[in-house]
Coordinates of C-alpha atoms in Angstrom, one line a residue:
M1 CA 2.6 1.9 5.9
I2 CA 2.0 -1.9 5.5
T3 CA -1.5 -3.3 5.1
F4 CA -2.4 -7.0 5.2
L5 CA -4.8 -8.1 2.4
N6 CA -7.0 -11.1 2.4
T7 CA -8.8 -12.3 -0.8
E8 CA -11.7 -9.9 -0.4
K9 CA -9.5 -6.9 0.1
L10 CA -7.2 -7.9 -2.8
L11 CA -10.2 -8.0 -5.2
N12 CA -10.7 -4.3 -4.4
V13 CA -7.1 -3.1 -3.9
I14 CA -5.7 -4.5 -7.1
P15 CA -8.2 -2.7 -9.5
D16 CA -7.7 0.4 -7.3
T17 CA -4.0 0.2 -7.8
I18 CA -4.5 0.1 -11.5
Y19 CA -7.1 2.9 -11.5
N20 CA -5.1 5.1 -9.2
A21 CA -1.9 5.1 -11.2
Q22 CA -1.2 8.6 -12.3
K23 CA 1.5 8.2 -14.9
E24 CA 3.1 4.7 -14.7
L25 CA 2.1 1.2 -13.6
I26 CA 4.0 -2.1 -13.4
I27 CA 2.3 -5.4 -13.1
V28 CA 4.2 -8.7 -12.7
V29 CA 2.2 -11.9 -13.0
P30 CA 2.9 -15.2 -14.6
F31 CA -0.6 -15.8 -15.9
I32 CA -3.3 -13.6 -17.4
N33 CA -6.9 -14.3 -17.9
L34 CA -8.6 -11.0 -17.6
S35 CA -11.8 -10.5 -15.6
N36 CA -14.2 -7.7 -16.5
T37 CA -13.1 -5.7 -13.5
T38 CA -9.4 -5.9 -14.5
M39 CA -10.2 -5.1 -18.1
D40 CA -12.1 -2.0 -17.1
A41 CA -9.3 -0.9 -14.9
L42 CA -6.6 -1.4 -17.5
R43 CA -8.7 0.4 -20.1
A44 CA -9.3 3.3 -17.7
A45 CA -5.6 3.6 -17.0
D46 CA -4.8 3.5 -20.7
K47 CA -7.4 6.2 -21.5
K48 CA -5.8 8.6 -19.1
G49 CA -2.4 7.9 -20.6
V50 CA -0.8 5.8 -17.9
E51 CA 2.3 4.0 -19.3
T52 CA 1.7 0.5 -18.2
T53 CA 4.3 -2.4 -18.1
I54 CA 3.2 -6.0 -17.7
I55 CA 5.8 -8.8 -17.2
C56 CA 4.2 -12.2 -17.7
R57 CA 4.5 -15.6 -19.5
F58 CA 3.1 -14.3 -22.7
S59 CA 3.1 -17.6 -24.5
E60 CA 0.4 -18.8 -22.0
V61 CA -1.9 -15.8 -22.6
K62 CA -5.0 -16.7 -24.5
P63 CA -5.9 -15.1 -27.8
K64 CA -8.8 -13.1 -26.4
D65 CA -6.6 -11.5 -23.8
R66 CA -3.8 -10.9 -26.2
N67 CA -6.3 -9.0 -28.4
I68 CA -7.3 -6.8 -25.5
L69 CA -3.7 -6.1 -24.5
E70 CA -2.6 -5.3 -28.1
N71 CA -5.4 -2.7 -28.4
L72 CA -4.1 -0.7 -25.5
Q73 CA -2.1 2.3 -26.7
N74 CA 0.1 2.8 -23.6
L75 CA 0.9 -0.7 -22.8
N76 CA 4.3 -2.5 -22.8
V77 CA 4.3 -6.3 -22.5
F78 CA 7.4 -8.3 -21.7
S79 CA 7.6 -12.1 -21.6
H80 CA 9.7 -13.9 -19.0
P81 CA 9.8 -17.7 -19.1
N82 CA 10.3 -18.2 -15.4
V83 CA 8.4 -15.4 -13.8
H84 CA 6.3 -16.6 -10.9
S85 CA 6.1 -13.5 -8.7
K86 CA 3.0 -11.3 -8.5
C87 CA 3.1 -7.6 -7.8
Y88 CA 1.2 -4.4 -8.8
Y89 CA 3.2 -1.2 -8.5
N90 CA 2.2 2.4 -9.1
E91 CA 3.7 5.8 -7.8
E92 CA 2.2 5.5 -4.3
S93 CA 2.1 1.8 -3.4
I94 CA 3.0 -1.7 -4.3
V95 CA 0.9 -4.8 -3.7
I96 CA 2.8 -8.1 -3.4
T97 CA 0.5 -11.1 -3.4
S98 CA -0.2 -14.7 -4.3
L99 CA -3.0 -13.6 -6.7
N100 CA -2.6 -14.0 -10.4
L101 CA -4.3 -11.7 -12.9
T102 CA -6.9 -14.4 -13.7
S103 CA -10.6 -14.6 -13.2
Y104 CA -10.3 -18.1 -11.9
S105 CA -8.0 -17.1 -9.1
E106 CA -10.4 -14.2 -8.2
R107 CA -13.4 -16.5 -8.1
N108 CA -12.0 -19.7 -6.5
N109 CA -8.7 -19.3 -4.6
R110 CA -7.9 -18.2 -1.1
E111 CA -5.2 -15.5 -1.6
M112 CA -3.3 -13.1 0.6
G113 CA -0.9 -10.3 0.2
V114 CA 0.5 -7.0 1.6
M115 CA 0.3 -3.4 0.4
V116 CA 3.3 -1.2 1.1
S117 CA 2.5 2.6 0.8
R118 CA 5.1 5.2 -0.1
Y119 CA 4.7 7.1 3.2
D120 CA 3.6 6.1 6.6
N121 CA 1.1 8.1 8.6
W122 CA 2.1 11.7 8.9
G123 CA 3.4 12.6 12.4
D124 CA 5.4 15.2 14.2
D125 CA 8.7 13.3 14.1
Y126 CA 10.0 14.6 10.7
D127 CA 13.2 12.7 10.9
D128 CA 11.3 9.4 11.1
L129 CA 9.2 10.5 8.2
F130 CA 11.8 11.7 5.8
E131 CA 14.8 9.6 6.8
N132 CA 13.1 6.3 6.4
E133 CA 16.0 4.3 5.2
E134 CA 14.1 1.0 5.6
F135 CA 11.6 2.1 3.0
T136 CA 14.4 3.4 0.7
D137 CA 16.2 0.0 0.9
F138 CA 13.0 -1.9 0.3
A139 CA 12.1 0.3 -2.7
D140 CA 15.6 0.0 -4.2
D141 CA 15.6 -3.8 -3.8
L142 CA 12.2 -3.9 -5.5
R143 CA 13.4 -1.7 -8.5
M144 CA 16.5 -3.7 -9.0
E145 CA 14.6 -7.0 -9.0
L146 CA 12.1 -5.6 -11.5
Q147 CA 14.9 -4.4 -13.7
Q148 CA 16.5 -7.8 -13.7
L149 CA 13.2 -9.3 -14.7
L150 CA 13.1 -6.9 -17.7
N151 CA 16.7 -7.7 -18.5
G152 CA 15.8 -11.3 -19.0
S153 CA 12.5 -10.7 -20.8
E154 CA 11.5 -10.6 -24.5
Y155 CA 9.8 -7.3 -25.5
I156 CA 6.5 -8.4 -27.0
I157 CA 4.2 -5.3 -27.2
K158 CA 5.5 -1.7 -27.3
S159 CA 3.4 1.3 -26.3
K160 CA 3.0 4.2 -28.7
R161 CA 5.5 6.3 -26.6
A162 CA 8.1 3.5 -26.4
G163 CA 7.9 2.9 -30.1
Q164 CA 8.8 6.5 -30.7
L165 CA 11.2 7.3 -27.8
G166 CA 12.3 3.9 -26.5
Y167 CA 11.2 2.2 -23.3
R168 CA 11.5 4.3 -20.1
C169 CA 10.0 3.9 -16.7
S170 CA 10.8 6.2 -13.8
L171 CA 9.3 3.6 -11.3
L172 CA 12.5 1.6 -12.0
N173 CA 14.8 4.4 -11.0
T174 CA 16.7 3.7 -7.8
N175 CA 17.1 6.4 -5.1
R176 CA 20.7 6.8 -6.3
D177 CA 19.6 7.2 -10.0
N178 CA 17.2 10.0 -9.0
M179 CA 19.8 11.7 -6.8
E180 CA 22.3 11.7 -9.7
Q181 CA 19.7 13.2 -12.0
M182 CA 18.9 15.9 -9.5
C183 CA 22.6 16.8 -8.9
N184 CA 23.2 17.1 -12.6
E185 CA 20.2 19.4 -13.1
L186 CA 20.9 21.5 -10.0
N187 CA 24.5 22.0 -11.1
R188 CA 23.3 23.1 -14.5
R189 CA 20.7 25.5 -13.2
L190 CA 22.5 26.9 -10.2
S191 CA 26.0 27.1 -11.6
P192 CA 28.6 27.9 -10.3
K193 CA 27.2 26.4 -7.1
R194 CA 28.1 22.7 -7.0
F195 CA 25.9 20.0 -5.6
S196 CA 27.1 16.4 -4.8
I197 CA 25.9 13.3 -3.2
E198 CA 26.8 13.0 0.5
E199 CA 27.0 9.3 1.5
L200 CA 26.3 8.6 5.2
E201 CA 25.9 5.3 7.0
Y202 CA 22.1 5.7 7.3
A203 CA 21.2 7.8 4.3
N204 CA 22.4 9.7 1.2
Y205 CA 21.7 13.4 0.7
I206 CA 22.4 16.0 -1.9
V207 CA 24.6 18.8 -0.5
C208 CA 26.0 22.1 -1.5
E209 CA 28.6 23.1 1.0
N210 CA 28.8 26.8 1.9
Y211 CA 25.7 27.6 -0.1
F212 CA 25.5 30.8 1.9
D213 CA 28.6 31.9 3.7
K214 CA 29.3 29.5 6.5
I215 CA 25.9 27.7 5.8
T216 CA 25.5 24.4 4.0
L217 CA 22.4 23.4 2.0
R218 CA 21.3 19.8 2.4
I219 CA 18.4 18.3 0.4
K220 CA 17.0 15.7 2.7
D221 CA 14.1 14.8 0.5
F222 CA 13.7 16.5 -2.8
Y223 CA 10.0 16.0 -2.8
Q224 CA 9.4 17.4 0.7
R225 CA 12.3 19.1 2.6
I226 CA 15.6 21.0 2.4
E227 CA 17.8 21.8 5.3
F228 CA 20.3 24.6 6.1
E229 CA 23.1 23.8 8.5
P230 CA 25.7 26.2 9.9
T231 CA 29.3 25.3 9.9
R232 CA 30.8 24.2 13.2
G233 CA 31.4 27.2 15.5
E234 CA 28.3 29.0 14.3
I235 CA 25.7 26.7 15.8
S236 CA 25.0 28.5 19.1
S237 CA 24.7 32.0 17.6
W238 CA 22.7 30.5 14.7
H239 CA 20.1 29.0 17.0
N240 CA 19.5 32.2 18.8
K241 CA 19.2 34.2 15.6
F242 CA 16.7 31.9 13.9
K243 CA 14.7 30.7 16.9
P244 CA 11.9 33.2 16.1
L245 CA 11.4 31.5 12.7
H246 CA 10.5 28.2 14.2
Q247 CA 7.1 27.0 12.8
E248 CA 6.8 30.1 10.6
G249 CA 4.9 29.8 7.4
L250 CA 6.4 30.6 4.0
S251 CA 4.2 31.2 0.9
V252 CA 5.9 30.9 -2.4
P253 CA 4.1 32.0 -5.6
F254 CA 4.8 29.7 -8.6
K255 CA 3.0 29.4 -11.9
G256 CA -0.2 31.1 -10.7
S257 CA -0.5 29.2 -7.4
D258 CA 0.8 29.8 -3.9
Y259 CA 2.7 26.9 -2.4
E260 CA 2.9 26.8 1.4
F261 CA 6.0 25.8 3.2
K262 CA 6.9 25.6 6.9
I263 CA 10.1 26.6 8.6
Y264 CA 11.4 24.5 11.5
L265 CA 14.5 25.0 13.7
N266 CA 15.3 21.6 15.0
S267 CA 17.9 20.3 17.5
G268 CA 21.4 20.9 16.3
A269 CA 20.4 24.3 15.0
K270 CA 19.3 23.1 11.6
L271 CA 16.8 25.1 9.7
N272 CA 14.3 22.9 7.7
I273 CA 12.0 24.1 5.0
V274 CA 9.1 21.6 4.5
G275 CA 6.4 21.6 1.9
Y276 CA 4.0 19.1 0.2
Y277 CA 3.3 19.4 -3.5
D278 CA 2.5 16.1 -5.2
D279 CA 1.0 17.8 -8.2
L280 CA 4.2 19.0 -9.8
E281 CA 6.5 17.3 -12.4
F282 CA 10.2 16.8 -11.6
W283 CA 11.3 19.9 -13.5
D284 CA 8.7 22.1 -11.9
R285 CA 9.8 20.8 -8.5
L286 CA 13.3 22.0 -9.3
D287 CA 12.0 25.4 -10.4
L288 CA 9.8 25.7 -7.2
W289 CA 12.7 24.8 -4.9
N290 CA 14.8 27.5 -6.8
A291 CA 12.0 30.0 -6.0
V292 CA 12.0 28.8 -2.3
L293 CA 15.8 29.3 -2.2
K294 CA 15.5 32.8 -3.6
Q295 CA 12.9 33.7 -1.0
I296 CA 14.7 32.1 1.9
S297 CA 17.9 33.9 1.0
T298 CA 16.3 37.1 2.5
F299 CA 16.7 35.4 6.0
F300 CA 20.5 35.1 5.4
T301 CA 21.3 38.8 4.8
K302 CA 24.4 40.3 6.5
E303 CA 22.1 42.4 8.7
L304 CA 20.3 39.4 10.1
L305 CA 23.5 37.4 10.6
K306 CA 25.0 40.2 12.7
I307 CA 22.1 40.1 15.2

């Protein structure tokens, strides 16, 4: 979803973007002169352990602001001599704007910008929701540009974590990077089953062909949906067998909680398992999907397939 922001809205949205970051935050601005609101937001993010990256022209940052930045434990600062773009990027949204991170700009300038959210409004058309290649292309172009900015920057301030483990930021991972990571981990955990990246004209998916006999498993969106698809020749009988499951609920116990999923049989006789669980880490998501696969396997018994 794209939202236009005037000056008044920017003065609320930018601090909110900093406050609402859960684990990582990237800020790109040429100039920094921190207002009280921005200082409070950065300190709040730092207090809850958000790993923050700022790319700026550090030589032009005043001593009082340098002192504030240097006292944040989870902050990485990079200096780029030619940076002039301005953006604020967390896990859920990015704000691209004309507004610098300066109190003067906040008080005196007429600014504008846009906020692009990770997901559009939820609707009934799941293909539109999960196969949004326009958002994927936008996000990957953004990540590659940010990485190039980092490549040409001088590392000025290292966070505590970066000093110990080296700089890492998952917000910079492209869709392809994440898919390769998932494939490697799925292959390790579900060996001897073999997952690979399926490259299509409009999207890339993770696929395990013949996951069940004559049935292919396709991960359409690791964070939301997996899909089972029969091999050609099985589609008509498959549709009749699994039609009663359409819109059935599936409750999967995991780490003391019950996670709810929904089963959909869509056109083309593809069985989709859909669930929402934003609270889980990457590795827990893998374990949860493994639990889902074990439970869904009961629908693929020989007895059912003979019906």
